[in-house]
Amino acid sequence: MSEIRVRIAPSPTWNMHIWTARAALFNYLFAKPQGGKFLIRIEDTDKERSLPEHTEEILAGLDWLGLKADEEIVYQSKNEEKHRQAIQKLLDEWKAYYAYETAEELAQMREQAQKEKKWFIFRKPNYTEEQLEQFKKEWRKPVVRFEVPENKKIVFQDLVKWEVSFNTNTIWDFVIAKSDGSPIFYLANVVDDYDMKISHVIRGEDHIPNTPKQILLYEALWYDVPVFGHLPLLLNSNKSKMSKRDTGDLFVTVKKFFQEGFVKDGLLNFIALLGWHTADDREFFTFDELMKEFSISRVQSSNAVYDFPRSLHFNALHIRNFSPEKFVEELKYYIDNMLNNKIFKTDDEELKKDLLFWDELIKNWKLDDMDYVKKWFEEVSKRLQTLKQFVQFSKYLYTYVEVEKDIVYNKKMKVTEDIVKEHLPKIISELENLQDWTDESLKQLLVSYNKENWLKNGQTLWPIRAILSGVEASPGAFELLQILGKKESLERLKKFLTIL
């Protein structure tokens, strides 16, 4: 078997979308375990809409996800001379021709076909000498069209869709070069894939209509035709088709996922299951496990539904699966990139303050600081979905966070200002006298106090938890008392008494 060579070929006209990431991942997982090569080509021939910042974002996203090219990155715009040579070859061999019709004339042809209830299929016109002379006088600049052979059956075996067939009677003579001579996607894509020795083209299902055109070009240029595989479409949660233009506030770009605090394995796990599954429907995978388990034969033919809450679920599972050391490593990487990376850095000033707090803190950590991390990590990670949540709401682990009274007093838990004023000083006194600061002793003391004073546990545990953390959601009171220790816990409870 010849070497497997696949590529991801995004266009830098948009942000790096989640479905670009999925195509990259599936190509990588298909090729690498088989000893193949994963390549990257930036299709930047659309000079008006291709932006350098989009190229940078695509490459930064792929780099973060660990989907790195095995060879030098190819930029399609640098191959234009090869594209032009291929176009000229097709013209010289009478497989392509110059076409002079204007957009208005083509529109009129379509309208006429509709009136006659016929399919509009553009075929090579037999221009007269007079017409060609008139086109020159009008300074018309022709496009180059590929001459599609009539009534030819095109069949290809798709890695996902199985056998796919087309009849060329449904394909009109398509444009392969614009009037300025620049190549169209169909041709540039084929020439570049041949030049890069691509053996398998794995891409989205929306490219299926392009495939017969490209097969015709492969054959006309005497190139070997690669194996094709077309991945299922991604649908929004309302089952509408997801578009590359669905960006903005939606979580569909890799940049947005990074900034929200997703970890690499969490996002890759989520993406992998957008159209692929194992025989036993297992769902949790590290990247290394995906490399072992992935099979293109398990990619589904039906469309996949994008469900953002599900992505949070997988991210939370991966954070929980980290060791404390791995969590700190991921946190450092996130903070550094959010503050310094040209692509990923945040412009949210409040978040930046939180990031700087942790950045300064972690820089000064010593080896024995990891002992404290190990103390809080298990409890804190149970409630985390993203690294951003940790950065924003976990400062209480290292500093006193002044709590808003509205968080301490809670109607649902039946915690009133009067209850706190009456019982907090007494509880502080009881805690000061507690010699054995263990989970068991703390529970015994507080539960007994509640029974003796006809209180529900939540009426004292909720305000203790809220005062110690300063935030609405955190580990429980007993866990925080243990994590923070006696001295720090009592200091924070006493501070709150000063604002009552």
Coordinates of C-alpha atoms in Angstrom, one line a residue:
M1 CA 0.0 0.0 0.0
S2 CA 1.4 3.4 -1.0
E3 CA 1.8 6.1 1.7
I4 CA -1.3 7.7 3.1
R5 CA -1.2 11.4 2.7
V6 CA -4.1 13.6 3.7
R7 CA -4.6 17.3 4.1
I8 CA -6.8 20.0 5.6
A9 CA -7.3 22.9 3.2
P10 CA -9.1 25.8 5.0
S11 CA -9.8 29.1 3.3
P12 CA -8.7 32.1 5.4
T13 CA -11.9 34.0 4.6
W14 CA -13.5 33.2 7.9
N15 CA -12.6 32.4 11.5
M16 CA -11.5 28.8 12.3
H17 CA -14.9 27.1 12.6
I18 CA -15.6 23.9 14.6
W19 CA -16.2 22.0 11.4
T20 CA -12.8 22.9 10.1
A21 CA -11.4 21.5 13.3
R22 CA -13.5 18.3 12.9
A23 CA -12.2 17.8 9.3
A24 CA -8.7 18.3 10.5
L25 CA -9.1 15.9 13.4
F26 CA -10.7 13.1 11.3
N27 CA -7.9 13.4 8.6
Y28 CA -5.3 13.3 11.3
L29 CA -6.9 10.3 13.1
F30 CA -7.2 8.5 9.8
A31 CA -3.6 9.0 8.6
K32 CA -1.3 9.0 11.6
P33 CA -2.1 5.6 13.2
Q34 CA -1.4 4.1 9.7
G35 CA 2.0 5.8 9.4
G36 CA 0.6 8.4 7.1
K37 CA 1.2 12.1 6.7
F38 CA -1.1 15.0 7.8
L39 CA -0.6 18.2 5.7
I40 CA -2.0 21.7 5.8
R41 CA -2.7 23.9 2.8
I42 CA -4.1 27.4 3.2
E43 CA -6.4 28.1 0.2
D44 CA -5.8 31.9 0.0
T45 CA -6.5 32.5 -3.6
D46 CA -9.5 34.7 -2.9
K47 CA -7.5 37.9 -2.7
E48 CA -10.4 40.1 -1.7
R49 CA -11.6 38.0 1.3
S50 CA -8.6 36.2 2.5
L51 CA -7.2 37.8 5.6
P52 CA -3.8 37.2 7.3
E53 CA -5.4 37.3 10.7
H54 CA -7.7 34.4 9.7
T55 CA -4.7 32.4 8.5
E56 CA -3.0 33.1 11.8
E57 CA -6.1 32.0 13.7
I58 CA -6.4 28.8 11.8
L59 CA -2.7 27.8 12.3
A60 CA -2.9 28.8 16.0
G61 CA -6.0 26.7 16.5
L62 CA -4.5 23.6 14.8
D63 CA -1.4 24.1 16.8
W64 CA -3.3 24.2 20.1
L65 CA -5.2 21.1 19.2
G66 CA -2.0 19.3 18.5
L67 CA -2.9 18.8 14.8
K68 CA 0.5 19.8 13.4
A69 CA 1.6 19.4 9.8
D70 CA 4.2 16.8 9.0
E71 CA 5.6 18.9 6.2
E72 CA 5.9 22.6 5.4
I73 CA 2.6 24.4 5.2
V74 CA 1.5 25.1 1.6
Y75 CA -0.1 28.4 0.6
Q76 CA -2.2 28.0 -2.5
S77 CA -1.5 31.5 -3.7
K78 CA 2.1 30.5 -4.3
N79 CA 1.1 27.8 -6.7
E80 CA -0.7 30.1 -9.2
E81 CA 1.8 29.4 -12.0
K82 CA 1.2 25.7 -11.7
H83 CA -2.5 26.4 -11.9
R84 CA -2.1 28.5 -15.0
Q85 CA 0.0 25.8 -16.6
A86 CA -2.7 23.2 -16.0
I87 CA -5.4 25.6 -17.5
Q88 CA -3.2 26.1 -20.6
K89 CA -2.7 22.4 -20.9
L90 CA -6.4 21.8 -21.0
L91 CA -6.9 24.6 -23.5
D92 CA -4.1 23.2 -25.7
E93 CA -5.7 19.7 -25.6
W94 CA -9.2 21.1 -26.5
K95 CA -10.5 20.0 -23.1
A96 CA -11.3 23.6 -22.1
Y97 CA -12.3 26.7 -24.0
Y98 CA -12.8 30.5 -23.7
A99 CA -16.4 31.6 -23.0
Y100 CA -17.6 35.2 -23.4
E101 CA -21.1 35.2 -22.0
T102 CA -21.8 38.0 -19.5
A103 CA -23.6 37.4 -16.2
E104 CA -26.7 39.1 -17.7
E105 CA -26.7 36.8 -20.7
L106 CA -26.4 33.7 -18.5
A107 CA -29.3 35.0 -16.4
Q108 CA -31.4 35.3 -19.5
M109 CA -30.5 31.8 -20.6
R110 CA -31.6 30.5 -17.2
E111 CA -34.9 32.4 -17.4
Q112 CA -35.6 31.0 -20.9
A113 CA -34.9 27.5 -19.8
Q114 CA -37.3 27.9 -16.9
K115 CA -40.0 29.2 -19.2
E116 CA -39.5 26.1 -21.4
K117 CA -39.4 24.0 -18.2
K118 CA -36.0 22.6 -19.0
W119 CA -32.8 22.2 -17.0
F120 CA -30.3 24.9 -17.8
I121 CA -27.0 23.1 -18.7
F122 CA -24.4 25.4 -20.3
R123 CA -22.5 23.8 -23.1
K124 CA -19.8 25.0 -25.4
P125 CA -21.2 27.6 -27.9
N126 CA -20.2 27.5 -31.5
Y127 CA -19.1 31.1 -31.8
T128 CA -19.1 32.5 -35.4
E129 CA -16.2 34.7 -36.6
E130 CA -18.5 37.7 -36.4
Q131 CA -19.4 37.0 -32.8
L132 CA -15.7 36.6 -31.8
E133 CA -14.9 39.9 -33.6
Q134 CA -17.8 41.6 -31.8
F135 CA -16.5 40.3 -28.4
K136 CA -13.1 41.9 -29.1
K137 CA -14.7 45.2 -30.0
E138 CA -16.6 45.1 -26.7
W139 CA -13.4 44.4 -24.8
R140 CA -15.0 41.3 -23.3
K141 CA -12.6 39.2 -21.2
P142 CA -13.5 35.6 -21.4
V143 CA -13.5 33.0 -18.6
V144 CA -12.1 29.5 -19.2
R145 CA -14.6 26.7 -19.0
F146 CA -14.0 23.0 -18.8
E147 CA -15.8 21.1 -21.5
V148 CA -17.8 18.4 -19.7
P149 CA -18.2 15.2 -21.8
E150 CA -21.9 14.4 -22.4
N151 CA -23.7 11.3 -21.0
K152 CA -20.7 9.9 -19.0
K153 CA -21.3 8.1 -15.8
I154 CA -19.0 9.1 -13.0
V155 CA -18.8 6.6 -10.1
F156 CA -16.6 6.8 -7.0
Q157 CA -16.4 4.7 -3.8
D158 CA -16.7 7.0 -0.9
L159 CA -15.1 6.1 2.5
V160 CA -18.3 7.2 4.3
K161 CA -21.1 7.4 1.7
W162 CA -20.2 4.1 -0.1
E163 CA -20.9 4.3 -3.9
V164 CA -21.8 7.7 -5.3
S165 CA -22.6 8.2 -8.9
F166 CA -23.3 11.2 -11.2
N167 CA -24.2 11.5 -14.9
T168 CA -22.4 14.3 -16.7
N169 CA -25.7 15.4 -18.4
T170 CA -26.5 17.1 -15.1
I171 CA -23.2 19.0 -15.0
W172 CA -22.7 22.1 -17.1
D173 CA -19.3 23.2 -18.5
F174 CA -17.9 24.8 -15.3
V175 CA -15.5 27.7 -15.0
I176 CA -11.9 26.9 -14.2
A177 CA -10.4 30.3 -14.6
K178 CA -11.9 33.8 -14.1
S179 CA -11.7 36.5 -16.7
D180 CA -8.5 37.8 -15.2
G181 CA -6.9 34.4 -15.6
S182 CA -6.9 33.5 -11.9
P183 CA -7.9 29.8 -11.2
I184 CA -11.2 28.7 -9.7
F185 CA -11.3 26.4 -6.7
Y186 CA -12.1 23.2 -8.7
L187 CA -8.9 23.4 -10.6
A188 CA -6.6 24.8 -8.0
N189 CA -7.7 22.2 -5.5
V190 CA -7.0 19.3 -8.0
V191 CA -3.6 20.7 -9.1
D192 CA -2.5 21.2 -5.5
D193 CA -3.7 17.8 -4.2
Y194 CA -1.7 16.2 -7.1
D195 CA 1.3 18.3 -6.4
M196 CA 1.2 17.4 -2.7
K197 CA 0.7 13.7 -3.5
I198 CA -2.6 13.5 -1.6
S199 CA -3.9 10.0 -1.5
H200 CA -7.2 10.5 0.4
V201 CA -9.4 13.6 0.3
I202 CA -11.6 13.6 3.5
R203 CA -13.8 16.7 3.7
G204 CA -17.4 17.8 4.4
E205 CA -20.4 16.4 2.6
D206 CA -21.2 19.8 1.1
H207 CA -18.3 19.1 -1.3
I208 CA -19.9 16.0 -2.9
P209 CA -21.3 18.1 -5.8
N210 CA -17.7 19.3 -6.5
T211 CA -16.3 15.8 -6.6
P212 CA -17.5 14.7 -10.1
K213 CA -16.1 17.9 -11.6
Q214 CA -12.8 17.3 -9.9
I215 CA -12.7 13.7 -11.0
L216 CA -13.1 14.9 -14.6
L217 CA -10.2 17.3 -14.1
Y218 CA -8.0 14.6 -12.6
E219 CA -8.7 12.4 -15.6
A220 CA -8.2 15.2 -18.1
L221 CA -4.9 16.2 -16.6
W222 CA -3.8 12.5 -16.4
Y223 CA -3.6 12.6 -12.6
D224 CA -4.3 9.6 -10.4
V225 CA -7.7 10.1 -8.7
P226 CA -7.5 10.1 -4.9
V227 CA -9.9 8.2 -2.6
F228 CA -12.7 10.5 -1.4
G229 CA -14.5 10.5 2.0
H230 CA -17.3 12.9 2.8
L231 CA -18.1 13.7 6.4
P232 CA -21.7 14.3 7.6
L233 CA -22.9 17.8 7.8
L234 CA -23.0 19.6 11.2
L235 CA -26.5 20.8 12.2
N236 CA -27.4 23.4 14.8
S237 CA -29.5 22.2 17.7
N238 CA -32.7 23.2 15.8
K239 CA -31.5 20.9 13.0
S240 CA -30.8 23.7 10.6
K241 CA -27.5 23.5 8.6
M242 CA -24.5 25.0 10.4
S243 CA -22.7 27.5 8.3
K244 CA -19.1 28.8 8.5
R245 CA -20.6 32.2 8.8
D246 CA -22.2 31.1 12.2
T247 CA -19.7 32.9 14.4
G248 CA -20.2 36.0 16.5
D249 CA -21.4 35.1 19.9
L250 CA -22.0 31.5 19.1
F251 CA -19.5 28.9 20.4
V252 CA -18.5 27.5 17.0
T253 CA -15.0 28.9 16.5
V254 CA -11.9 27.2 18.0
K255 CA -10.8 30.7 19.3
K256 CA -14.0 31.1 21.2
F257 CA -13.7 27.6 22.8
F258 CA -10.1 28.4 23.9
Q259 CA -11.0 31.7 25.4
E260 CA -13.9 30.1 27.3
G261 CA -11.4 27.8 29.0
F262 CA -11.8 24.5 27.1
V263 CA -8.9 22.1 27.4
K264 CA -7.5 20.4 24.3
D265 CA -8.6 16.9 25.1
G266 CA -12.1 18.0 26.1
L267 CA -12.7 19.8 22.9
L268 CA -11.2 17.0 20.7
N269 CA -13.4 14.5 22.5
F270 CA -16.5 16.5 21.8
I271 CA -15.5 17.1 18.1
A272 CA -14.7 13.4 17.5
L273 CA -18.2 12.4 18.5
L274 CA -19.8 14.8 15.9
G275 CA -20.3 12.0 13.4
W276 CA -18.2 9.2 14.7
H277 CA -18.7 6.5 17.4
T278 CA -17.3 3.3 18.6
A279 CA -19.0 -0.1 18.3
D280 CA -19.7 0.0 22.1
D281 CA -20.8 3.7 22.0
R282 CA -18.1 4.6 24.5
E283 CA -17.9 8.4 24.9
F284 CA -14.9 9.4 27.0
F285 CA -11.5 9.6 25.1
T286 CA -8.2 11.2 25.6
F287 CA -6.4 12.2 22.4
D288 CA -4.1 9.1 22.6
E289 CA -7.2 6.9 23.0
L290 CA -8.8 8.5 19.9
M291 CA -5.6 7.7 18.0
K292 CA -6.0 4.0 18.9
E293 CA -9.8 3.8 18.5
F294 CA -10.7 5.9 15.5
S295 CA -11.9 4.1 12.3
I296 CA -13.2 5.9 9.3
S297 CA -15.6 3.0 8.9
R298 CA -17.4 4.1 12.1
V299 CA -18.1 7.6 10.7
Q300 CA -21.9 7.9 10.2
S301 CA -23.5 8.9 7.0
S302 CA -26.3 10.9 8.6
N303 CA -25.9 14.4 9.8
A304 CA -24.5 15.2 13.3
V305 CA -26.1 17.7 15.7
Y306 CA -24.0 20.3 17.4
D307 CA -25.0 20.6 21.1
F308 CA -22.9 23.1 23.1
P309 CA -24.0 21.9 26.6
R310 CA -22.6 18.5 25.6
S311 CA -19.2 20.2 24.9
L312 CA -19.2 21.5 28.4
H313 CA -20.0 18.1 29.8
F314 CA -16.9 16.6 28.0
N315 CA -14.7 19.4 29.1
A316 CA -15.7 19.0 32.7
L317 CA -15.0 15.3 32.5
H318 CA -11.5 15.9 31.2
I319 CA -10.7 18.5 33.9
R320 CA -11.9 16.1 36.5
N321 CA -9.6 13.4 35.0
F322 CA -6.5 15.6 35.4
S323 CA -3.9 15.1 38.1
P324 CA -3.3 18.3 40.1
E325 CA 0.0 18.7 38.3
K326 CA -1.7 18.4 34.9
F327 CA -4.4 20.9 35.9
V328 CA -1.7 23.5 36.9
E329 CA 0.1 22.9 33.6
E330 CA -3.1 23.5 31.6
L331 CA -4.0 26.5 33.7
K332 CA -0.6 28.1 33.1
Y333 CA -0.9 27.5 29.4
Y334 CA -4.4 29.1 29.4
I335 CA -3.4 32.1 31.4
D336 CA -0.2 32.8 29.3
N337 CA -2.1 32.6 26.0
M338 CA -5.1 34.7 27.2
L339 CA -2.7 37.4 28.3
N340 CA 0.1 37.2 25.6
N341 CA -1.0 35.3 22.6
K342 CA -1.8 37.5 19.6
I343 CA -4.6 35.3 18.5
F344 CA -6.2 34.1 21.8
K345 CA -5.6 37.0 24.2
T346 CA -8.7 38.5 25.8
D347 CA -10.0 42.1 25.5
D348 CA -12.3 41.5 28.6
E349 CA -10.8 43.9 31.2
E350 CA -12.4 42.2 34.2
L351 CA -11.3 38.8 33.1
K352 CA -7.8 40.2 32.5
K353 CA -7.6 41.3 36.1
D354 CA -8.5 37.7 37.2
L355 CA -5.9 36.3 34.9
L356 CA -3.2 38.6 36.2
F357 CA -4.1 37.6 39.8
W358 CA -3.4 33.9 38.9
D359 CA -0.5 34.7 36.7
E360 CA 1.3 36.5 39.5
L361 CA 0.4 33.9 42.1
I362 CA 1.5 30.9 40.0
K363 CA 4.8 32.6 39.1
N364 CA 5.8 32.6 42.8
W365 CA 4.7 29.1 43.5
K366 CA 7.3 26.7 45.0
L367 CA 7.3 22.9 45.0
D368 CA 5.5 22.7 48.4
D369 CA 2.7 24.9 47.0
M370 CA 1.5 21.8 45.1
D371 CA 0.6 20.2 48.4
Y372 CA -2.1 22.8 48.9
V373 CA -3.2 22.3 45.3
K374 CA -3.7 18.6 46.0
K375 CA -5.7 19.6 49.0
W376 CA -8.3 21.6 47.1
F377 CA -8.2 20.1 43.5
E378 CA -10.5 17.2 43.9
E379 CA -13.3 19.2 45.5
V380 CA -12.9 22.2 43.2
S381 CA -12.6 20.2 40.0
K382 CA -16.0 18.4 40.7
R383 CA -17.8 21.7 40.0
L384 CA -15.6 23.0 37.1
Q385 CA -16.7 23.0 33.5
T386 CA -14.0 25.3 32.1
L387 CA -10.6 26.9 33.1
K388 CA -12.3 30.3 32.7
Q389 CA -14.7 29.5 35.5
F390 CA -11.8 28.6 37.8
V391 CA -10.0 31.8 37.0
Q392 CA -13.1 33.9 37.6
F393 CA -14.5 32.2 40.7
S394 CA -11.8 30.4 42.6
K395 CA -9.6 33.3 44.0
Y396 CA -11.1 32.5 47.4
L397 CA -8.6 29.6 47.6
Y398 CA -5.8 32.1 48.0
T399 CA -7.3 35.3 49.2
Y400 CA -10.3 36.7 51.0
V401 CA -13.1 37.6 48.6
E402 CA -15.6 40.0 50.2
V403 CA -19.0 38.5 49.8
E404 CA -22.1 40.4 48.9
K405 CA -24.8 40.1 51.5
D406 CA -27.3 39.0 48.8
I407 CA -25.3 35.8 48.4
V408 CA -25.2 35.1 52.1
Y409 CA -28.9 35.7 52.7
N410 CA -30.8 33.1 50.7
K411 CA -34.6 32.9 50.6
K412 CA -34.6 29.3 49.3
M413 CA -32.3 28.1 52.1
K414 CA -34.3 30.2 54.6
V415 CA -31.2 32.2 55.6
T416 CA -32.2 35.6 56.8
E417 CA -30.1 38.5 58.1
D418 CA -31.5 37.9 61.6
I419 CA -30.5 34.3 61.6
V420 CA -26.9 35.2 60.6
K421 CA -26.6 38.0 63.1
E422 CA -27.8 35.7 65.9
H423 CA -26.0 32.5 65.1
L424 CA -22.7 33.4 63.3
P425 CA -21.0 34.8 66.4
K426 CA -22.0 31.7 68.4
I427 CA -20.7 29.4 65.7
I428 CA -17.4 31.3 65.5
S429 CA -17.0 30.8 69.2
E430 CA -17.8 27.1 68.9
L431 CA -15.2 26.7 66.1
E432 CA -12.5 28.6 68.0
N433 CA -12.9 26.1 70.8
L434 CA -12.7 23.0 68.5
Q435 CA -9.4 21.3 69.0
D436 CA -9.7 18.5 66.4
W437 CA -10.2 20.4 63.0
T438 CA -11.3 17.3 61.0
D439 CA -14.2 16.7 58.7
E440 CA -15.8 14.4 61.2
S441 CA -15.5 16.8 64.1
L442 CA -16.7 19.8 62.1
K443 CA -19.8 17.9 61.0
Q444 CA -20.5 16.8 64.5
L445 CA -20.2 20.3 65.9
L446 CA -22.3 22.1 63.3
V447 CA -25.0 19.5 62.9
S448 CA -25.4 19.3 66.7
Y449 CA -25.5 23.1 66.9
N450 CA -28.3 23.2 64.3
K451 CA -30.3 20.6 66.2
E452 CA -30.0 22.3 69.5
N453 CA -31.1 25.6 67.9
W454 CA -33.9 24.2 65.8
L455 CA -32.2 25.2 62.6
K456 CA -32.0 23.3 59.3
N457 CA -28.4 22.5 58.3
G458 CA -28.6 24.8 55.2
Q459 CA -29.4 27.8 57.4
T460 CA -25.9 27.7 58.9
L461 CA -23.9 25.8 56.2
W462 CA -25.0 28.1 53.4
P463 CA -23.8 31.4 55.0
I464 CA -20.6 29.8 56.1
R465 CA -19.9 28.5 52.6
A466 CA -20.8 31.9 51.0
I467 CA -18.6 33.9 53.5
L468 CA -15.6 31.6 53.1
S469 CA -15.7 31.6 49.2
G470 CA -17.4 35.0 48.4
V471 CA -19.1 33.4 45.4
E472 CA -22.4 31.8 44.7
A473 CA -21.1 28.4 43.7
S474 CA -18.2 26.6 45.5
P475 CA -17.4 23.5 47.4
G476 CA -19.6 23.0 50.5
A477 CA -19.0 24.5 54.0
F478 CA -17.3 21.4 55.4
E479 CA -15.0 21.1 52.4
L480 CA -14.0 24.8 52.6
L481 CA -13.4 24.7 56.3
Q482 CA -11.0 21.8 55.7
I483 CA -9.3 23.3 52.6
L484 CA -8.7 26.7 54.2
G485 CA -7.9 25.5 57.6
K486 CA -8.9 26.8 61.1
K487 CA -6.9 30.1 61.1
E488 CA -8.0 31.3 57.7
S489 CA -11.6 30.1 58.1
L490 CA -12.1 32.0 61.4
E491 CA -10.4 35.1 60.1
R492 CA -12.9 35.3 57.1
L493 CA -15.9 34.6 59.2
K494 CA -14.9 37.3 61.7
K495 CA -14.3 39.8 58.8
F496 CA -17.9 39.3 57.8
L497 CA -19.1 40.1 61.3
T498 CA -17.6 43.6 60.9
I499 CA -19.9 44.4 58.0
L500 CA -23.1 43.1 59.6

